[in-house]
Amino acid sequence: MKVMVSMRKSTWSIALLLVVAIGLGLWLYPNANRLLSLPTDNEKALTYLSRLAPGPGGGLVTIGDSRQEIIRMDESGMLEDRIRQKPNDGDRHDFTDAAAAPDGTIYALDTVLDKYGLYVQEERIVRYAPESKEGEILYSLKGDGTNKRVGQIQGFQLQDQSLYFYFDKEQEIVLNRLSLLESGGQPVEAFRFKVPNDRYLSEIVGFEPGRIFYATKRGAIFRVGADGASTMAYPLEGMNRTRTNFPEALQLHSDGRLYFIDRLVNSVTSMKADDSSGLRVDLSEDVLQSKAAGAESVEIMDFTIGSGGTLYIALDDRVLNLTKKDSSTINNVSYDRETVMMGWLAWLAAAALLAVVITMLRLVYVHLLNRRISLFVKQVVMLVPIVTISMILLCNFVYSSFSGRMEEEMQRQLSLLARNGQNIINGDQLNKLTSPRDYRSPNYTAIYDKMNFLFESEDDANRKGLYSTLYKYENGGLFIMMDDDDGVNMYKPFPLSEENKRVIDNGEVLTGRWEDATGKWLYAIGPIYDSSGTVVGIYETGRDLNVLYQSNQTIYSSIVINIGIISLVLIAFVTGTTYFMLSSLRKLRRSVMDMANGNWNVEVHIRSKDEVGDLGEQFNLMAKHIRNYIKDVTSFSEASHRFVPQQFFKYLGKKGILDIHLGDQVQQNMTVMVANIRSFHELSKQLSPKQNFDFMNAFLKRFSPFVRKEEGLISKYLGAGFMALFPAHSDDALRAAIAIRRDLAAYNEQLRQSGYKAVDLGMALHKGPLMLGIVGEEQRMEGNIISDDVNMTATLEKISDTMGTPILATRTFFEQLRSPERFRHRSLGRIRIDGKDEPIELIDVYEGDSDAIRLLKDRTKPLFEKGILLCQEGRFLDARETFIEVIKQNRSDKAAKLYFYLCDEYYQKGSTEGWNGTLAV
């Protein structure tokens, strides 16, 4: 019962833990990304920044991590929102522009490139509500397959409830307004103008005619009038600018000035927007280097101006906050308290989930499996991880070897391409390119066409991430002249590294890796010579490592699939083989279980000639020995039962004779029956010792079953009889006595036929407390009963002959019968027995007598019991006369004769002193 209750509790506990685990898992699933970093990490480093825009409340919005994430922070650098690209279409997605509304909503320009990260496939304007990681696409523009890394949408600007942007259609520029109040709306054309001939749009700012400015690929800034006419605003005559100064990142500010980055000198410059006057340097490179001490690069990636005139500068890995009096740097954005708390909650939930799962598995193992796991499951659990881990290691080894060779082969190919660049690119034509004004000049176009010749293909995608860049070496500096990124302008300064110097000085072809805001790249650089043999430039070709990783990932997936199939086949084979090899053990186990359940005749048949086969043979031999042992033990047990009844062990609370110890005892309230053959000593004189034993064994064999039939126990043999105990009901003992008495007539008939005299049997019944126990010493013990009531019952059996009753019972016994009226009986009055202070009332049960005797006793019962009462009252004369009447009707009634003589004596001589109406026997 306790086991069942414990099982139910365990089942409920497992069910509760399962519910808790499911709840924790459902909560953790959407928060799983918080487990990618430790809860103690409360900051995120800024890396590979590319754009910067003002945010609500004086905060900032920046695009970082190689255009893969947008971060919105407050003015102190506390992270307020973070959005990451989650492409699932196989293409590369870049955030190329972003703006924030006052309520924190972020509008981003998502540029979709091909899987090689080169050609623009689509441009999407996406809205991200605060704290939402899933964006809503407001507008989508399909690419025409010609733009590289920068699409047709330009001038991304947010004003009130409208989003303004431009379509760059070569010589014609179209301003569009997209209402943010209408979900699913289409942009509406707000303004249109044409750019002058041979001018190519680089970037544009402003959306009010008359205050629209755009920069061209040739390094000039134009102002667009209300009529759509373009007039040059920068550089103008008299401005202190060289031919290679190039304006980028145009920004109109509320103070009426137009700000931009002068890429040549890496400074922030501004002028009055209306008349281009007041040209000044707001941030020089010298000041920038002092403010950004320790920065790996001080190239300005982008900038923005706060409402209070604060200048925010985005470098590659930090944001500078520059005011007129002070400056600060933001290298890391701090997570807010809620984000930190959610991180801790996620880790605590993960730990709780792990603890719950471990506890649940332990409960299943302990309470449901009873700490038992089959050998087959254990071997599978051991083999499957080993095979899986081995295959994973093999897969990674194959992939690492292959990808390493792929990278080496790619570097070799890139090196050949870089070396071949000096044969394709004309160094004299490169010398003729002297400023951004030469953009798309005949020399520029000739070089550009020859560079593209290296990658000519029917399908541009076959370039598979290959790019090319041409640098010009001029006046000790290096400048980008042509690049596959349409967002890189001509004459952009490039750092002169040690590798570049080696190419320029020694004409070497070198390979390597580099990483910037656009991604990770594998490259090779080689020299470009003019006709005099002087190195005038560097040709660089490379490949996007993401493309290589994608190609390798495809190969890796193929390797994983093939090795996975092999692993599954191997696991299935190993599992099947293990199952087959364990079949012999299962047979042996079933046989052992059968034997444990009591089937001692079980045998196991194992055909395998191995250790398990040996175990099977030894098991069969062991089973044979056990059967023989059990046979011997059973014989011994049966023999012990004949000497010591099994019920005796039961009363003592023992399972068998092996549990018996000297001094074991128990007190019971039982009925005692003593039965003896009357005058057996006279009969035994006529018999030999052997005949005496045979006679007694035959007698006991005949009458003992009547005792056992009524749940009785023969406790001791008394030579010419036995003593029996009845622990349950008194009726059991009386029924057994009556049955023995009735069978005595048939037994005597058999004795007469065998030449023996008939015997008479006297029986006495009494119920009372007695002690059962083991007496003796360690080398000799026997069961015994100790009780005054047992001795009294033996005494009563002896006087039963004197009283003339075959079954003599005490009133104490008779009153505990459940239905005494069912048995013929009469009271024999009170009798005083030696050793007893109190008289005992006896009952003559004549239910087992012959029919004639029963009839006579039934007829005389009223007179007999009347005589008993008269005698007890001292009316001896009347009692004597009453017993005379009884004797007249039943001359064989010994009890009536005994009372007659007693009453006659007392009548003639008087009763003894102190007589209390009892009969002394």
Coordinates of N, CA, C and O in Angstrom, one line a residue, residues 416-519:
L416 N 47.2 35.6 -58.9 CA 47.4 35.6 -60.3 C 46.6 36.8 -60.9 O 47.1 37.5 -61.9
L417 N 45.4 37.1 -60.4 CA 44.6 38.2 -61.0 C 45.3 39.5 -60.7 O 45.3 40.4 -61.5
A418 N 45.8 39.7 -59.4 CA 46.5 40.9 -59.1 C 47.7 41.1 -59.9 O 48.1 42.2 -60.3
R419 N 48.5 40.0 -60.2 CA 49.7 40.1 -61.0 C 49.3 40.5 -62.5 O 50.0 41.2 -63.1
N420 N 48.1 39.9 -62.9 CA 47.7 40.2 -64.3 C 47.2 41.6 -64.5 O 47.1 42.1 -65.6
G421 N 46.9 42.3 -63.3 CA 46.3 43.6 -63.4 C 47.3 44.6 -64.1 O 46.9 45.5 -64.8
Q422 N 48.6 44.4 -63.9 CA 49.6 45.3 -64.5 C 49.7 45.1 -66.0 O 50.1 46.0 -66.7
N423 N 49.2 44.0 -66.5 CA 49.2 43.8 -68.0 C 47.9 44.3 -68.6 O 47.9 44.6 -69.8
I424 N 46.8 44.5 -67.8 CA 45.6 44.9 -68.4 C 45.4 46.5 -68.2 O 44.9 47.1 -69.1
I425 N 45.8 47.0 -67.0 CA 45.6 48.4 -66.7 C 46.8 49.2 -67.2 O 47.9 48.9 -66.9
N426 N 46.5 50.3 -68.0 CA 47.5 51.1 -68.6 C 47.9 52.2 -67.5 O 47.1 53.0 -67.1
G427 N 49.1 52.1 -67.0 CA 49.6 53.1 -66.0 C 49.6 54.5 -66.5 O 49.4 55.4 -65.7
D428 N 49.9 54.7 -67.8 CA 49.9 56.1 -68.3 C 48.5 56.7 -68.3 O 48.3 57.9 -68.0
Q429 N 47.5 55.9 -68.6 CA 46.1 56.4 -68.5 C 45.8 56.7 -67.0 O 45.0 57.6 -66.8
L430 N 46.3 55.9 -66.1 CA 46.0 56.1 -64.7 C 46.6 57.5 -64.3 O 46.0 58.2 -63.5
N431 N 47.8 57.8 -64.8 CA 48.5 59.1 -64.5 C 47.6 60.2 -65.0 O 47.7 61.3 -64.4
K432 N 46.8 60.1 -66.0 CA 46.0 61.2 -66.6 C 44.8 61.4 -65.7 O 44.1 62.4 -66.0
L433 N 44.5 60.5 -64.8 CA 43.3 60.8 -63.9 C 43.9 61.6 -62.7 O 44.6 61.1 -61.9
T434 N 43.6 62.9 -62.7 CA 44.2 63.8 -61.7 C 43.3 64.4 -60.7 O 43.7 65.0 -59.7
S435 N 41.9 64.2 -60.9 CA 41.0 64.7 -59.9 C 39.6 64.0 -60.1 O 39.4 63.3 -61.1
P436 N 38.7 64.2 -59.2 CA 37.4 63.6 -59.3 C 36.7 64.1 -60.6 O 35.7 63.5 -61.1
R437 N 37.1 65.2 -61.1 CA 36.5 65.7 -62.4 C 36.7 64.8 -63.5 O 36.1 64.9 -64.6
D438 N 37.7 63.9 -63.4 CA 38.0 62.9 -64.5 C 37.1 61.7 -64.4 O 37.3 60.7 -65.1
Y439 N 36.0 61.7 -63.5 CA 35.1 60.6 -63.4 C 34.4 60.4 -64.7 O 33.8 61.3 -65.3
R440 N 34.4 59.2 -65.2 CA 33.8 58.8 -66.5 C 34.4 59.5 -67.7 O 33.8 59.7 -68.8
S441 N 35.7 60.0 -67.6 CA 36.4 60.5 -68.7 C 36.8 59.4 -69.6 O 36.7 58.2 -69.2
P442 N 37.3 59.7 -70.8 CA 37.8 58.6 -71.7 C 38.8 57.7 -71.1 O 38.8 56.4 -71.2
N443 N 39.8 58.3 -70.4 CA 40.8 57.4 -69.7 C 40.2 56.6 -68.6 O 40.5 55.4 -68.4
Y444 N 39.3 57.2 -67.8 CA 38.6 56.5 -66.7 C 37.8 55.3 -67.3 O 37.9 54.2 -66.8
T445 N 37.1 55.6 -68.4 CA 36.2 54.5 -69.0 C 37.1 53.4 -69.6 O 36.7 52.2 -69.4
A446 N 38.2 53.8 -70.2 CA 39.1 52.7 -70.7 C 39.6 51.8 -69.6 O 39.6 50.6 -69.8
I447 N 40.1 52.4 -68.6 CA 40.6 51.6 -67.5 C 39.4 50.8 -66.9 O 39.6 49.6 -66.6
Y448 N 38.3 51.4 -66.7 CA 37.2 50.7 -66.0 C 36.7 49.5 -66.9 O 36.5 48.4 -66.3
D449 N 36.7 49.7 -68.2 CA 36.3 48.6 -69.1 C 37.3 47.4 -69.0 O 36.9 46.2 -69.0
K450 N 38.6 47.8 -68.9 CA 39.6 46.7 -68.9 C 39.5 46.0 -67.5 O 39.8 44.8 -67.5
M451 N 39.2 46.7 -66.5 CA 39.1 46.0 -65.2 C 37.9 45.1 -65.2 O 38.0 43.9 -64.7
N452 N 36.8 45.5 -65.8 CA 35.7 44.6 -65.8 C 35.9 43.4 -66.7 O 35.2 42.4 -66.6
F453 N 36.9 43.6 -67.7 CA 37.1 42.5 -68.6 C 37.6 41.2 -67.9 O 37.3 40.1 -68.3
L454 N 38.2 41.4 -66.7 CA 38.7 40.3 -65.9 C 37.5 39.5 -65.4 O 37.7 38.3 -65.1
F455 N 36.4 40.1 -65.2 CA 35.3 39.4 -64.7 C 34.1 39.3 -65.6 O 33.0 39.0 -65.2
E456 N 34.4 39.4 -66.9 CA 33.3 39.3 -67.9 C 32.7 37.9 -67.8 O 33.5 36.9 -67.8
S457 N 31.4 37.8 -67.9 CA 30.7 36.5 -67.9 C 29.3 36.7 -68.4 O 28.8 37.9 -68.4
E458 N 28.7 35.7 -68.8 CA 27.3 35.8 -69.3 C 26.4 36.2 -68.1 O 25.5 36.9 -68.2
D459 N 26.8 35.7 -66.9 CA 26.0 36.0 -65.7 C 26.9 36.7 -64.7 O 27.9 36.2 -64.3
D460 N 26.5 38.0 -64.3 CA 27.4 38.7 -63.4 C 27.5 38.0 -62.1 O 28.5 38.2 -61.4
A461 N 26.5 37.2 -61.7 CA 26.6 36.5 -60.5 C 27.8 35.5 -60.4 O 28.2 35.1 -59.4
N462 N 28.3 35.2 -61.6 CA 29.4 34.2 -61.6 C 30.6 34.8 -61.0 O 31.6 34.1 -60.8
R463 N 30.6 36.1 -60.8 CA 31.8 36.7 -60.2 C 32.0 36.2 -58.7 O 33.1 36.1 -58.2
K464 N 30.8 35.7 -58.2 CA 30.8 35.0 -56.9 C 31.6 35.8 -55.8 O 32.5 35.3 -55.1
G465 N 31.3 37.1 -55.7 CA 31.9 37.9 -54.6 C 33.2 38.5 -55.0 O 33.8 39.2 -54.1
L466 N 33.7 38.3 -56.2 CA 35.0 38.9 -56.6 C 34.8 40.4 -56.7 O 33.8 40.9 -57.2
Y467 N 35.8 41.2 -56.3 CA 35.7 42.6 -56.5 C 37.1 43.1 -57.0 O 38.1 42.3 -56.9
S468 N 37.1 44.3 -57.4 CA 38.4 44.9 -57.8 C 38.4 46.4 -57.5 O 37.4 47.0 -57.5
T469 N 39.6 46.8 -57.1 CA 39.8 48.2 -56.7 C 41.1 48.7 -57.3 O 42.1 48.0 -57.2
L470 N 41.1 49.9 -57.8 CA 42.3 50.5 -58.3 C 42.7 51.7 -57.5 O 41.9 52.6 -57.2
Y471 N 44.0 51.7 -57.1 CA 44.5 52.8 -56.3 C 45.6 53.5 -57.1 O 46.3 52.9 -57.9
K472 N 45.6 54.8 -56.9 CA 46.7 55.6 -57.5 C 47.6 56.1 -56.5 O 47.2 56.6 -55.4
Y473 N 48.9 56.0 -56.8 CA 49.9 56.5 -55.9 C 50.4 57.8 -56.4 O 50.9 58.0 -57.5
E474 N 50.2 58.8 -55.5 CA 50.4 60.2 -56.0 C 50.9 61.0 -54.8 O 50.3 61.0 -53.7
N475 N 52.1 61.7 -55.0 CA 52.6 62.6 -53.9 C 52.7 61.9 -52.6 O 52.5 62.5 -51.5
G476 N 53.2 60.6 -52.6 CA 53.4 59.9 -51.4 C 52.1 59.4 -50.7 O 52.1 58.8 -49.6
G477 N 51.0 59.6 -51.4 CA 49.7 59.1 -50.8 C 49.0 58.1 -51.8 O 49.3 58.1 -53.0
L478 N 48.1 57.4 -51.2 CA 47.3 56.4 -52.0 C 45.9 56.8 -52.0 O 45.3 57.1 -50.9
F479 N 45.3 56.7 -53.2 CA 43.9 57.2 -53.4 C 43.1 56.1 -54.1 O 43.6 55.5 -55.1
I480 N 41.9 55.9 -53.7 CA 41.0 55.0 -54.5 C 40.5 55.7 -55.7 O 39.9 56.8 -55.6
M481 N 40.7 55.1 -56.8 CA 40.2 55.6 -58.1 C 39.0 55.0 -58.6 O 38.1 55.6 -59.1
M482 N 38.9 53.7 -58.5 CA 37.8 52.9 -59.0 C 37.5 51.8 -58.0 O 38.4 51.2 -57.4
D483 N 36.2 51.5 -57.8 CA 35.8 50.4 -56.8 C 34.5 49.8 -57.2 O 33.7 50.5 -57.9
D484 N 34.3 48.6 -56.9 CA 33.0 47.9 -57.2 C 31.9 48.4 -56.3 O 30.7 48.0 -56.6
D485 N 32.2 49.2 -55.3 CA 31.1 49.7 -54.5 C 30.8 51.1 -55.0 O 31.6 52.0 -55.0
D486 N 29.5 51.3 -55.5 CA 29.1 52.6 -56.1 C 29.1 53.7 -55.0 O 29.0 54.8 -55.4
G487 N 29.2 53.3 -53.8 CA 29.2 54.3 -52.7 C 30.5 54.9 -52.4 O 30.7 55.8 -51.7
V488 N 31.6 54.3 -53.1 CA 33.0 54.8 -52.9 C 33.3 55.8 -54.0 O 33.2 55.4 -55.2
N489 N 33.7 57.0 -53.6 CA 33.9 58.0 -54.6 C 35.4 58.0 -55.0 O 36.3 57.5 -54.3
M490 N 35.6 58.6 -56.1 CA 37.0 58.7 -56.7 C 37.9 59.7 -55.9 O 37.4 60.6 -55.3
Y491 N 39.1 59.3 -55.8 CA 40.1 60.1 -55.0 C 39.9 60.0 -53.5 O 40.2 61.0 -52.8
K492 N 39.3 58.9 -53.1 CA 39.1 58.8 -51.6 C 40.5 58.3 -51.0 O 41.1 57.4 -51.5
P493 N 41.0 59.1 -50.0 CA 42.3 58.7 -49.5 C 42.3 57.3 -48.8 O 41.3 56.9 -48.2
F494 N 43.4 56.6 -49.0 CA 43.5 55.2 -48.4 C 44.8 55.1 -47.6 O 45.8 55.6 -48.1
P495 N 44.8 54.6 -46.4 CA 46.0 54.5 -45.6 C 47.1 53.7 -46.4 O 46.9 52.7 -47.0
L496 N 48.3 54.3 -46.3 CA 49.5 53.6 -46.9 C 50.1 52.7 -45.9 O 50.9 53.1 -45.1
S497 N 49.7 51.4 -46.0 CA 50.2 50.4 -45.1 C 51.6 49.9 -45.5 O 52.1 50.2 -46.6
E498 N 52.2 49.1 -44.6 CA 53.4 48.5 -44.9 C 53.4 47.6 -46.2 O 54.3 47.5 -47.0
E499 N 52.2 46.9 -46.3 CA 52.1 46.0 -47.5 C 52.0 46.8 -48.7 O 52.6 46.5 -49.8
N500 N 51.2 47.9 -48.7 CA 51.2 48.8 -49.9 C 52.6 49.4 -50.2 O 52.9 49.5 -51.4
K501 N 53.3 49.7 -49.2 CA 54.7 50.2 -49.5 C 55.5 49.2 -50.2 O 56.3 49.5 -51.1
R502 N 55.4 47.9 -49.7 CA 56.2 46.9 -50.3 C 55.8 46.7 -51.8 O 56.7 46.4 -52.7
V503 N 54.5 46.8 -52.1 CA 54.1 46.7 -53.5 C 54.7 47.9 -54.3 O 55.2 47.7 -55.4
I504 N 54.6 49.1 -53.7 CA 55.0 50.2 -54.5 C 56.6 50.2 -54.6 O 57.1 50.5 -55.7
D505 N 57.2 49.9 -53.5 CA 58.7 50.0 -53.6 C 59.3 48.8 -54.3 O 60.3 49.0 -55.0
N506 N 58.8 47.6 -54.1 CA 59.4 46.4 -54.6 C 58.7 45.7 -55.7 O 59.2 44.7 -56.3
G507 N 57.5 46.2 -56.0 CA 56.7 45.5 -57.0 C 56.2 44.1 -56.7 O 55.9 43.3 -57.5
E508 N 56.1 43.9 -55.3 CA 55.6 42.6 -54.9 C 54.1 42.4 -55.1 O 53.4 43.4 -55.1
V509 N 53.7 41.2 -55.2 CA 52.3 40.8 -55.2 C 52.0 40.1 -53.9 O 52.6 39.1 -53.6
L510 N 51.1 40.7 -53.1 CA 50.9 40.2 -51.7 C 49.4 39.8 -51.6 O 48.5 40.3 -52.3
T511 N 49.2 38.9 -50.6 CA 47.8 38.5 -50.3 C 47.6 38.6 -48.8 O 48.5 38.7 -48.0
G512 N 46.3 38.7 -48.4 CA 46.0 38.8 -47.0 C 44.5 38.9 -46.8 O 43.7 38.6 -47.7
R513 N 44.1 39.3 -45.6 CA 42.7 39.5 -45.2 C 42.5 40.9 -44.6 O 43.5 41.5 -44.1
W514 N 41.3 41.3 -44.8 CA 41.0 42.6 -44.1 C 39.5 42.6 -43.8 O 38.7 41.8 -44.4
E515 N 39.1 43.5 -42.9 CA 37.8 43.5 -42.4 C 37.4 45.0 -42.2 O 38.2 45.8 -41.7
D516 N 36.2 45.4 -42.7 CA 35.8 46.8 -42.5 C 34.3 46.7 -42.3 O 33.7 45.7 -42.1
A517 N 33.7 47.9 -42.4 CA 32.2 48.0 -42.2 C 31.4 47.3 -43.2 O 30.2 47.1 -43.0
T518 N 32.0 46.9 -44.3 CA 31.2 46.2 -45.4 C 31.4 44.7 -45.3 O 30.7 44.0 -46.0
G519 N 32.3 44.2 -44.4 CA 32.4 42.8 -44.3 C 33.8 42.3 -44.2 O 34.7 43.1 -43.9

